[in-house]
Tab-separated table of C-alpha atoms in Angstrom:
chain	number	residue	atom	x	y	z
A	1	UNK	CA	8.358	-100.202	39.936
A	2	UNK	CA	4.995	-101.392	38.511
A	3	UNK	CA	5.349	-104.994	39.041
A	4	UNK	CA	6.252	-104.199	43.052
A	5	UNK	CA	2.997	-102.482	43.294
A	6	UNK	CA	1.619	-105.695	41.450
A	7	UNK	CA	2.999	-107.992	43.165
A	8	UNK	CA	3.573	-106.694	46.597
A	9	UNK	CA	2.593	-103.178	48.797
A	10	UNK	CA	5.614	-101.535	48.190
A	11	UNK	CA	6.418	-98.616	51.102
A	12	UNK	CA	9.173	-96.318	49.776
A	13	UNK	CA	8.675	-93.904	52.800
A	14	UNK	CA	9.334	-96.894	55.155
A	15	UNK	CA	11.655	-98.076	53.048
A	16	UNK	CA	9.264	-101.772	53.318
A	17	UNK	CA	7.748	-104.491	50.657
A	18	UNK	CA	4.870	-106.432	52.760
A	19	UNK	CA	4.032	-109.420	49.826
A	20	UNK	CA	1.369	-110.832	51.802
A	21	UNK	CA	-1.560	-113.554	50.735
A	22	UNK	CA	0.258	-113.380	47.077
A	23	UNK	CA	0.452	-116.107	44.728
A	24	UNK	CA	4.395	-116.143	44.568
A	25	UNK	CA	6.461	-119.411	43.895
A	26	UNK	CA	9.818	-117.156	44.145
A	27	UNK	CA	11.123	-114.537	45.530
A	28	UNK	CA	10.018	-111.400	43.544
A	29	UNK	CA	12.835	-110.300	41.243
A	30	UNK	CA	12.465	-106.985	40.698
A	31	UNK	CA	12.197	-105.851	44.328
A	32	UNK	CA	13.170	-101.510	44.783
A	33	UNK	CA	16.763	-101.516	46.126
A	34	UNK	CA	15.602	-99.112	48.960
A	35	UNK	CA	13.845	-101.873	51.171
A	36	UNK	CA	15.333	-102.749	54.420
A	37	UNK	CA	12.321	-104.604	56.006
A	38	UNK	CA	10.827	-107.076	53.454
A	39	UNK	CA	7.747	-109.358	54.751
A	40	UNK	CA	6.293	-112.385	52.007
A	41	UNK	CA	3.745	-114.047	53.862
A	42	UNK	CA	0.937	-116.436	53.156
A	43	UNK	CA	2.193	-117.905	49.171
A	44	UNK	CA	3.178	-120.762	48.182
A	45	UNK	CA	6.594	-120.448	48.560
A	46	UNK	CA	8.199	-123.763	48.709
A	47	UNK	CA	11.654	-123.168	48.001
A	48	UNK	CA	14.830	-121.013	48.358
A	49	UNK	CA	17.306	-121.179	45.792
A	50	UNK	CA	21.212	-119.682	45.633
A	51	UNK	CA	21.235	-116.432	44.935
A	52	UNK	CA	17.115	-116.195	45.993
A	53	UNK	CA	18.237	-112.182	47.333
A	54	UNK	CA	21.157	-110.737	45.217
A	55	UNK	CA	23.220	-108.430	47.219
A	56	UNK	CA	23.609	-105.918	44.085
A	57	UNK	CA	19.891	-105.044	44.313
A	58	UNK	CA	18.942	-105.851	48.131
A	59	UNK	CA	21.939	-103.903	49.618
A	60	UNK	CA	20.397	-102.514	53.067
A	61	UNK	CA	17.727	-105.357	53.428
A	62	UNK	CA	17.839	-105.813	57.077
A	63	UNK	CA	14.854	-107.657	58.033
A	64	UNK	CA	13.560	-110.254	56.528
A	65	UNK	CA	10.090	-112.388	57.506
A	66	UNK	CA	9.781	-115.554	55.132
A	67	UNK	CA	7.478	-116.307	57.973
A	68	UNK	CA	3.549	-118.680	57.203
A	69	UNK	CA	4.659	-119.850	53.898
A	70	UNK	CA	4.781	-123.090	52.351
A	71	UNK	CA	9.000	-123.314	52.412
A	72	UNK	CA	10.453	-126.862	52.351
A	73	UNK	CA	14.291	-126.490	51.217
A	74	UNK	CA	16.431	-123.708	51.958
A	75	UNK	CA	19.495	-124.354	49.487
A	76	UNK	CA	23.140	-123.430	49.425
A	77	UNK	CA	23.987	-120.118	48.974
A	78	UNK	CA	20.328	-119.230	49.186
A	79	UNK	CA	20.948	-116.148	52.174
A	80	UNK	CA	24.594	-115.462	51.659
A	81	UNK	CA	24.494	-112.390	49.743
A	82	UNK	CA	22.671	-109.881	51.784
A	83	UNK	CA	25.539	-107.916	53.271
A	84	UNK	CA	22.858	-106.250	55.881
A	85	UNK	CA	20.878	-108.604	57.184
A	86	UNK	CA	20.113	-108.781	60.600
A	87	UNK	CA	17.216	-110.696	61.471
A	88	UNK	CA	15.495	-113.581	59.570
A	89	UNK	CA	11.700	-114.993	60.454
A	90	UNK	CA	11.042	-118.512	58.943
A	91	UNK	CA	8.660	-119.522	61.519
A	92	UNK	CA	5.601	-121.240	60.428
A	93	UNK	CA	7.126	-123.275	57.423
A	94	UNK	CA	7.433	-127.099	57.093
A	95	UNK	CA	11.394	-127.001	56.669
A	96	UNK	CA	12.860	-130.054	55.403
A	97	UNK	CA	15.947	-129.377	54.205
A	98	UNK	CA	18.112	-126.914	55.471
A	99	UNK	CA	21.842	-126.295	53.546
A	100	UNK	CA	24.569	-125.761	56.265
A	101	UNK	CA	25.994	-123.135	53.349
A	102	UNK	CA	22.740	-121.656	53.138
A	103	UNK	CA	24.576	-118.420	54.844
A	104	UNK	CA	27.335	-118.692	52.559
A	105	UNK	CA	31.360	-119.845	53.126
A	106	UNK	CA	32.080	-116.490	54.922
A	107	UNK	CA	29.508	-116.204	57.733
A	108	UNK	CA	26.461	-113.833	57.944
A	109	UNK	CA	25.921	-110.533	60.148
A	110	UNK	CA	22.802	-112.258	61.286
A	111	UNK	CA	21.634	-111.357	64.342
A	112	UNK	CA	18.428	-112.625	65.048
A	113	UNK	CA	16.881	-115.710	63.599
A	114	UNK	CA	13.118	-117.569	64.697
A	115	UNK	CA	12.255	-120.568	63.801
A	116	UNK	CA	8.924	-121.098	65.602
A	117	UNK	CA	7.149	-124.244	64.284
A	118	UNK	CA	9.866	-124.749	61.394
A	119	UNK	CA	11.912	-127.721	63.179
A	120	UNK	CA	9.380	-130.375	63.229
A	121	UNK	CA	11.496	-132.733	60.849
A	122	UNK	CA	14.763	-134.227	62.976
A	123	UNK	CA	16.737	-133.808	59.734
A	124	UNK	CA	16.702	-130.108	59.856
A	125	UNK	CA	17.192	-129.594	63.486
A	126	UNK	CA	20.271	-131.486	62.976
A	127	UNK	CA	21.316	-129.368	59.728
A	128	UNK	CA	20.706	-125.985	61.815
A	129	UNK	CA	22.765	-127.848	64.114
A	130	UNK	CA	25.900	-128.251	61.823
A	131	UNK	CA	25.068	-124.408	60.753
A	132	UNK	CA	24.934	-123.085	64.331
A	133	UNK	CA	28.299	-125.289	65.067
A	134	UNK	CA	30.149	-124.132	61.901
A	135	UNK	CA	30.336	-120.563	63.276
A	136	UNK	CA	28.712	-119.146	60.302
A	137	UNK	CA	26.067	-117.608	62.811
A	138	UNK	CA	28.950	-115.998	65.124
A	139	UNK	CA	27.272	-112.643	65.381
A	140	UNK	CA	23.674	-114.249	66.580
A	141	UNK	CA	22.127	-112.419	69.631
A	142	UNK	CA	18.462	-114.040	69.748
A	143	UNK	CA	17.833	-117.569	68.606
A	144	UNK	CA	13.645	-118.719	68.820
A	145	UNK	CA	12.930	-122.166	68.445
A	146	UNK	CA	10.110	-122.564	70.128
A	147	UNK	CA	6.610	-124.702	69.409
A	148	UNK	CA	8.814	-127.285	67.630
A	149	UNK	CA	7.818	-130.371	69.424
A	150	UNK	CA	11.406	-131.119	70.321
A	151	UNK	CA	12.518	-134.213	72.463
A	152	UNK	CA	16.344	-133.346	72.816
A	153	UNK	CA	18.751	-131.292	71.208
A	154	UNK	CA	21.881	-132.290	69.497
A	155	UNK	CA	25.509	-132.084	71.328
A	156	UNK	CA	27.085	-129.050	71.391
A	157	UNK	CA	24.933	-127.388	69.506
A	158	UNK	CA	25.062	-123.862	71.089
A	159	UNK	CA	28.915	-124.102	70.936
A	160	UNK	CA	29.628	-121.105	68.598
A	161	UNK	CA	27.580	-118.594	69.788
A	162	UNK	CA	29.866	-116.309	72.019
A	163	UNK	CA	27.126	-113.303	70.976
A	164	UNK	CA	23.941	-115.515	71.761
A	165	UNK	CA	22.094	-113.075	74.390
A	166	UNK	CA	17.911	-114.572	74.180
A	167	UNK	CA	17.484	-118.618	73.607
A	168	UNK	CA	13.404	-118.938	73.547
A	169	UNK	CA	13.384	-123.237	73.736
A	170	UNK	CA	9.730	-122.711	75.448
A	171	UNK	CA	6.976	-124.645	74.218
A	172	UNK	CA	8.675	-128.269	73.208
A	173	UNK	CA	8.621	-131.712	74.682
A	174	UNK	CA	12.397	-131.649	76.156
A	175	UNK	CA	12.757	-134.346	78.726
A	176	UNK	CA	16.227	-133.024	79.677
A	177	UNK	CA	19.392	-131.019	79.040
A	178	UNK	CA	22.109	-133.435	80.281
A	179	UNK	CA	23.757	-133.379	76.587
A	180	UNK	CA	23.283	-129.371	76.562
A	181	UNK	CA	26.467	-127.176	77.005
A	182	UNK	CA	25.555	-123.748	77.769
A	183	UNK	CA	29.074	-123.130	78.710
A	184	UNK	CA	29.773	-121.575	76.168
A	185	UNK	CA	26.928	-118.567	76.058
A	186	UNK	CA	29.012	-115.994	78.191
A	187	UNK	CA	26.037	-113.542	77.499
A	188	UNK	CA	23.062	-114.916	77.945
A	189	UNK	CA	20.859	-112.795	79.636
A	190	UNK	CA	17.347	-114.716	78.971
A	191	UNK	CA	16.656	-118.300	78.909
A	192	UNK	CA	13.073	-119.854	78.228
A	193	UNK	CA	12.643	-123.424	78.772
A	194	UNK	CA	8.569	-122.993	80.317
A	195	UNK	CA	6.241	-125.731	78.787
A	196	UNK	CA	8.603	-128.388	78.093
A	197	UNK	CA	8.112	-132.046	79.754
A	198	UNK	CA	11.426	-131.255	82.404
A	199	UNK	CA	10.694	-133.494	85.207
A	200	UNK	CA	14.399	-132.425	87.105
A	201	UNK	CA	17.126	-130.137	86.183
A	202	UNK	CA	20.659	-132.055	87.207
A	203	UNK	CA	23.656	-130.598	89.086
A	204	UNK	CA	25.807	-130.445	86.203
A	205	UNK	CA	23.202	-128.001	84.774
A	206	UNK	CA	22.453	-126.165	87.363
A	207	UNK	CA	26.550	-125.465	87.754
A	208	UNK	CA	26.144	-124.289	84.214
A	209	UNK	CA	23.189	-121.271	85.002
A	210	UNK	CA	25.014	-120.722	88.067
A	211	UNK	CA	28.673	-119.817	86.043
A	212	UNK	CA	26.858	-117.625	83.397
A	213	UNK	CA	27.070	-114.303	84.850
A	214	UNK	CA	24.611	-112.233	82.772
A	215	UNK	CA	21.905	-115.173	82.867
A	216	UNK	CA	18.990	-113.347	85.161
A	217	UNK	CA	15.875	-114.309	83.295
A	218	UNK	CA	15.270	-118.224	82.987
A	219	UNK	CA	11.635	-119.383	83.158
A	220	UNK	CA	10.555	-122.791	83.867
A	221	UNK	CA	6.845	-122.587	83.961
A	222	UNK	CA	4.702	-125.193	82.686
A	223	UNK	CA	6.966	-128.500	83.501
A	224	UNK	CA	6.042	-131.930	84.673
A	225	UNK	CA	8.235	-131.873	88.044
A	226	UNK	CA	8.988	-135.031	89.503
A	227	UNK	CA	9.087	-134.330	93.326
A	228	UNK	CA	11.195	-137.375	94.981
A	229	UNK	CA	14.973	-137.288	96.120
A	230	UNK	CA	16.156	-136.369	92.495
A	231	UNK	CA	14.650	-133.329	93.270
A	232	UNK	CA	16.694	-131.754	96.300
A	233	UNK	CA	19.342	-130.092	93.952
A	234	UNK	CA	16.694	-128.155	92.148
A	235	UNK	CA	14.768	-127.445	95.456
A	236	UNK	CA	17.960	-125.618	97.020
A	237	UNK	CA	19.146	-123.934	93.926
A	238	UNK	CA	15.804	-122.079	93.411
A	239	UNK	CA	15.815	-120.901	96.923
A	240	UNK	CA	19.063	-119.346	96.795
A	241	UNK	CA	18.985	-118.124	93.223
A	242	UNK	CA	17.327	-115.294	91.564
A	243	UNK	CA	17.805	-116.059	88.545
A	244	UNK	CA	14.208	-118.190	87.866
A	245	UNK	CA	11.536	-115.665	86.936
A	246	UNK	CA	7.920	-116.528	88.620
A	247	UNK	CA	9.464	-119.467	90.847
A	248	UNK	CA	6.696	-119.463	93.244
A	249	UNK	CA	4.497	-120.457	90.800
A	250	UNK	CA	6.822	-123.961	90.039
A	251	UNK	CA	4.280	-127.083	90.980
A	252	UNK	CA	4.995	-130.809	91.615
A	253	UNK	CA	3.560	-133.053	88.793
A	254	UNK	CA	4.710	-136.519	90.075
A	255	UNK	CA	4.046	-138.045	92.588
A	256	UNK	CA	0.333	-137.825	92.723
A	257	UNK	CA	0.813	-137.507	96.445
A	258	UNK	CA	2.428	-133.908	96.000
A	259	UNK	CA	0.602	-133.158	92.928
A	260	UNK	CA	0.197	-129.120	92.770
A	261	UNK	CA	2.578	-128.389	95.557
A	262	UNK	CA	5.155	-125.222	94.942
A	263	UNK	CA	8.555	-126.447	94.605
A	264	UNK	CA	9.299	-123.477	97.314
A	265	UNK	CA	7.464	-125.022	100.095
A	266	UNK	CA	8.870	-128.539	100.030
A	267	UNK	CA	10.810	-130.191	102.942
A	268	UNK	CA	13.410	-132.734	102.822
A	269	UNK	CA	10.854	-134.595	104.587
A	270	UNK	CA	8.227	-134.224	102.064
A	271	UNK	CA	10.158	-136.784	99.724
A	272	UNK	CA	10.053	-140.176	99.108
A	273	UNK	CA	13.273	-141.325	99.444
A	274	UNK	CA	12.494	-145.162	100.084
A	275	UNK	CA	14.135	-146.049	96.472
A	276	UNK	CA	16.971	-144.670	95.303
A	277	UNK	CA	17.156	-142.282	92.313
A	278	UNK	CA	20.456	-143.109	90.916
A	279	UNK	CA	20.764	-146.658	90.541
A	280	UNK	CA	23.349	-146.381	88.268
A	281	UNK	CA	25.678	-144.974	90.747
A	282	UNK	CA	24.378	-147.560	93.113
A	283	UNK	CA	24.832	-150.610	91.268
A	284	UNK	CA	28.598	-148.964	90.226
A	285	UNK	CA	29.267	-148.804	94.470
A	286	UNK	CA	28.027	-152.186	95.314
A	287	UNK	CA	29.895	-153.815	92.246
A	288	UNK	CA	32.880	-151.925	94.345
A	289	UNK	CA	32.168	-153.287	97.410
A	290	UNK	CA	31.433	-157.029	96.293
A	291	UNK	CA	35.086	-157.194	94.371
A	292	UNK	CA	36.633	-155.838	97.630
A	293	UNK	CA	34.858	-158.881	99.303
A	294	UNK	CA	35.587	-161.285	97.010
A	295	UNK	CA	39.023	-160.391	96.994
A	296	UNK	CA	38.846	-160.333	101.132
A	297	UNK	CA	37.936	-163.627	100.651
A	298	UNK	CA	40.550	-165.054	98.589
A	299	UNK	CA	43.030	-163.771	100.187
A	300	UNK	CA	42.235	-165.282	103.959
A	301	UNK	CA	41.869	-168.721	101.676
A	302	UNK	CA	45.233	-168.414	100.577
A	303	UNK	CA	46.588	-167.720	103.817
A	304	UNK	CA	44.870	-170.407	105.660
A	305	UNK	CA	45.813	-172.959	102.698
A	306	UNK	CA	49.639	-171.247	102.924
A	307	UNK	CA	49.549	-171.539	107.346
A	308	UNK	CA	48.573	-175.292	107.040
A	309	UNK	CA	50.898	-175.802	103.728
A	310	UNK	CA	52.597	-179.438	106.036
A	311	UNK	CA	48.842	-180.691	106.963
A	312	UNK	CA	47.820	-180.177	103.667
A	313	UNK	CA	50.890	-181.851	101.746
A	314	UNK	CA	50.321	-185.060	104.630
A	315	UNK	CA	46.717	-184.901	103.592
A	316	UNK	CA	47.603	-185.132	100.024
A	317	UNK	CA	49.821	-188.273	100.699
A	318	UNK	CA	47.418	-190.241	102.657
A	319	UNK	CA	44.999	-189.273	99.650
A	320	UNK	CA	47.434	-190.630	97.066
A	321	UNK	CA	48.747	-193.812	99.190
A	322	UNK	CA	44.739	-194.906	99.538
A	323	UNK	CA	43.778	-194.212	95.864
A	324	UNK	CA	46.840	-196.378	94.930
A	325	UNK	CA	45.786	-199.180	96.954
A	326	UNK	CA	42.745	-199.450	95.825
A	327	UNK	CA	43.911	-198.937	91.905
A	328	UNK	CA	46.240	-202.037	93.304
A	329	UNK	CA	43.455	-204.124	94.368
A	330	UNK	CA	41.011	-203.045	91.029
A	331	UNK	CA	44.548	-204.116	89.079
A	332	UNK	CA	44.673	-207.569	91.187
A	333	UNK	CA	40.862	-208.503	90.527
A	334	UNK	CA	41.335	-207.745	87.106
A	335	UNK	CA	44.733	-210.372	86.889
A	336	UNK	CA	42.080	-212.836	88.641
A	337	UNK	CA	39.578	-212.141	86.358
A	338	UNK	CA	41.653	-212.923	82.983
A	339	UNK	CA	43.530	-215.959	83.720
A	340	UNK	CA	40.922	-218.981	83.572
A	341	UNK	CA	43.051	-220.433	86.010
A	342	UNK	CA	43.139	-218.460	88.956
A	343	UNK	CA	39.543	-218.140	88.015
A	344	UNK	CA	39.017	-221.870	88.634
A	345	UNK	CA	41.203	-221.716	91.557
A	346	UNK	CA	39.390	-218.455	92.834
A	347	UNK	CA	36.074	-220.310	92.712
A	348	UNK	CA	36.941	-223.394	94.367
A	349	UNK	CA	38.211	-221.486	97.096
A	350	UNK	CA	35.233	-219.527	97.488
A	351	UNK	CA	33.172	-223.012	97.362
């Protein structure tokens, strides 16, 4: 149509629309119902609608790259009718909202979605979150969300994606993946968590790459390694896995002692192990140990009170029999003391 070629470079031969550097603040409506790879690129696109891509004129729209716009709000409804669509680009926008029925009620054939760049507001990572968890991305193979600046990620957020085969998470600020399940990504093959702020990788993880049986690609490059006792899991996991592509090239961070040294070529000995790293668990076992003292303790004092039960009950008595004499001789002074007579007669006998 005319206002494709206006609009957009429209490619019947490849069956593409490339709308690149345009000044579009929708989705073009009149797009040729042949395309199956559609790029918009570079407008100021802030917004998806419902209904942005009806599936009565996009029918074998496969690929889709929404990528280096200006798009804020992705809305309900907004992706659910493209009945072919297998991979999705939004990389590159400033996402803030993000509708968990932006892929419809039914669930998409999405396969492959990147969102490089596009997570930087918490409010959205949790929304992709609630879409990810809702199984409404069931049939997702590659998931990129990398260069997002991301501290943690929520709970169970990779819990629905039995089809999940690449996770790119390279290129954040994670500190740690103790709240990460991977349990349930029974074909992963690829798994990039290089350039992140990882200082250790737990055992509980570690369990987790070792029970995935297609995982043979993870990459850890580019982490701030803390090399103490923490460490020693990691340490004997890389050397007997081969699973971690470019291990040798793994350095120490922390302590400045061991800065730049390859995780390979550490001893036991190498490590500081003068404090210890879980104090948690060590304030939990002496807590343990004092009540087992305390209650030692208690219970020789009530067997030595129970052994000299006759000593103590004398004791007691003698106690008793002086405090009542001298109650007796307080009660006597005060008699004295009341009646003016044997006051007199008190103080004449003292003269």
């Amino acid at each position: 149509p005319g206002s494709c070629q206006t609009l957009c470079e429209c490619l019947e031969t490849a069956q593409a629309v490339r709308c690149v550097n345009r000044n579009l603040t929708a989705v073009p409506p009149d797009l040729p119902p042949y395309v199956r790879d559609l790029l918009i690129t570079g407008t100021p696109l802030a917004r998806l609608p419902a209904g942005a891509f009806p599936a009565q004129r996009l029918p074998e729209l496969r690929a889709l790259n929404l990528s280096g716009n200006h798009l804020r709000a992705v809305e309900a409804g907004a992706l659910a009718a493209l009945p072919a669509l297998r991979q999705l680009d939004l990389s590159g926008n400033p996402l803030v909202s993000l509708s968990p029925q932006a892929f419809g009620e039914g669930g998409s054939p999405l396969e492959e979605l990147a969102l490089r760049g596009a997570l930087r507001d918490h409010g959205v990572l949790l929304s992709l979150a609630a879409v990810l968890q809702s199984g409404a991305l069931r049939n997702l193979s590659r998931l990129e969300l990398a260069d997002n600046g991301l501290l943690l990620l929520p709970a169970g957020m990779f819990a629905a994606l039995p089809a999940l085969r690449q996770l790119d998470l390279s290129n954040n600020s994670l500190v740690g993946l103790r709240n990460v399940s991977f349990q349930a990504l029974g074909q992963l093959q690829s798994l990039d968590l290089s350039g992140n702020s990882l200082g250790v990788l737990r055992n509980a993880t570690l369990a987790q790459f070792r029970s995935l049986p297609a995982l043979r690609r993870i990459r850890l490059g580019r982490n701030t390694w803390v090399c103490d006792c923490a460490i020693e899991d990691l340490l004997a996991w890389l050397k007997e896995s081969d699973q971690v592509e470019g291990k040798e090239a793994l350095t120490c961070a922390y302590p400045d002692k061991m800065l730049g040294k390859a995780l390979l070529k550490i001893n036991s000995s190498d490590l500081d192990c003068s404090v210890p790293t879980d104090l948690p668990s060590q304030l939990q076992t002496s807590y343990v140990f004092l009540g087992i003292v305390l209650a030692l303790i208690g219970a020789i004092f009530l067997l030595v009170l129970y052994l000299n039960r006759k000593g103590i009950k004398k004791w007691m008595h003698n106690i008793r029999d002086a405090c009542r004499d001298h109650m007796e001789g307080y009660h006597y002074r005060y008699e004295i003391n009341a009646d003016p007579r044997l006051t007199n007669l008190s103080s004449n006998s003292d003269v």
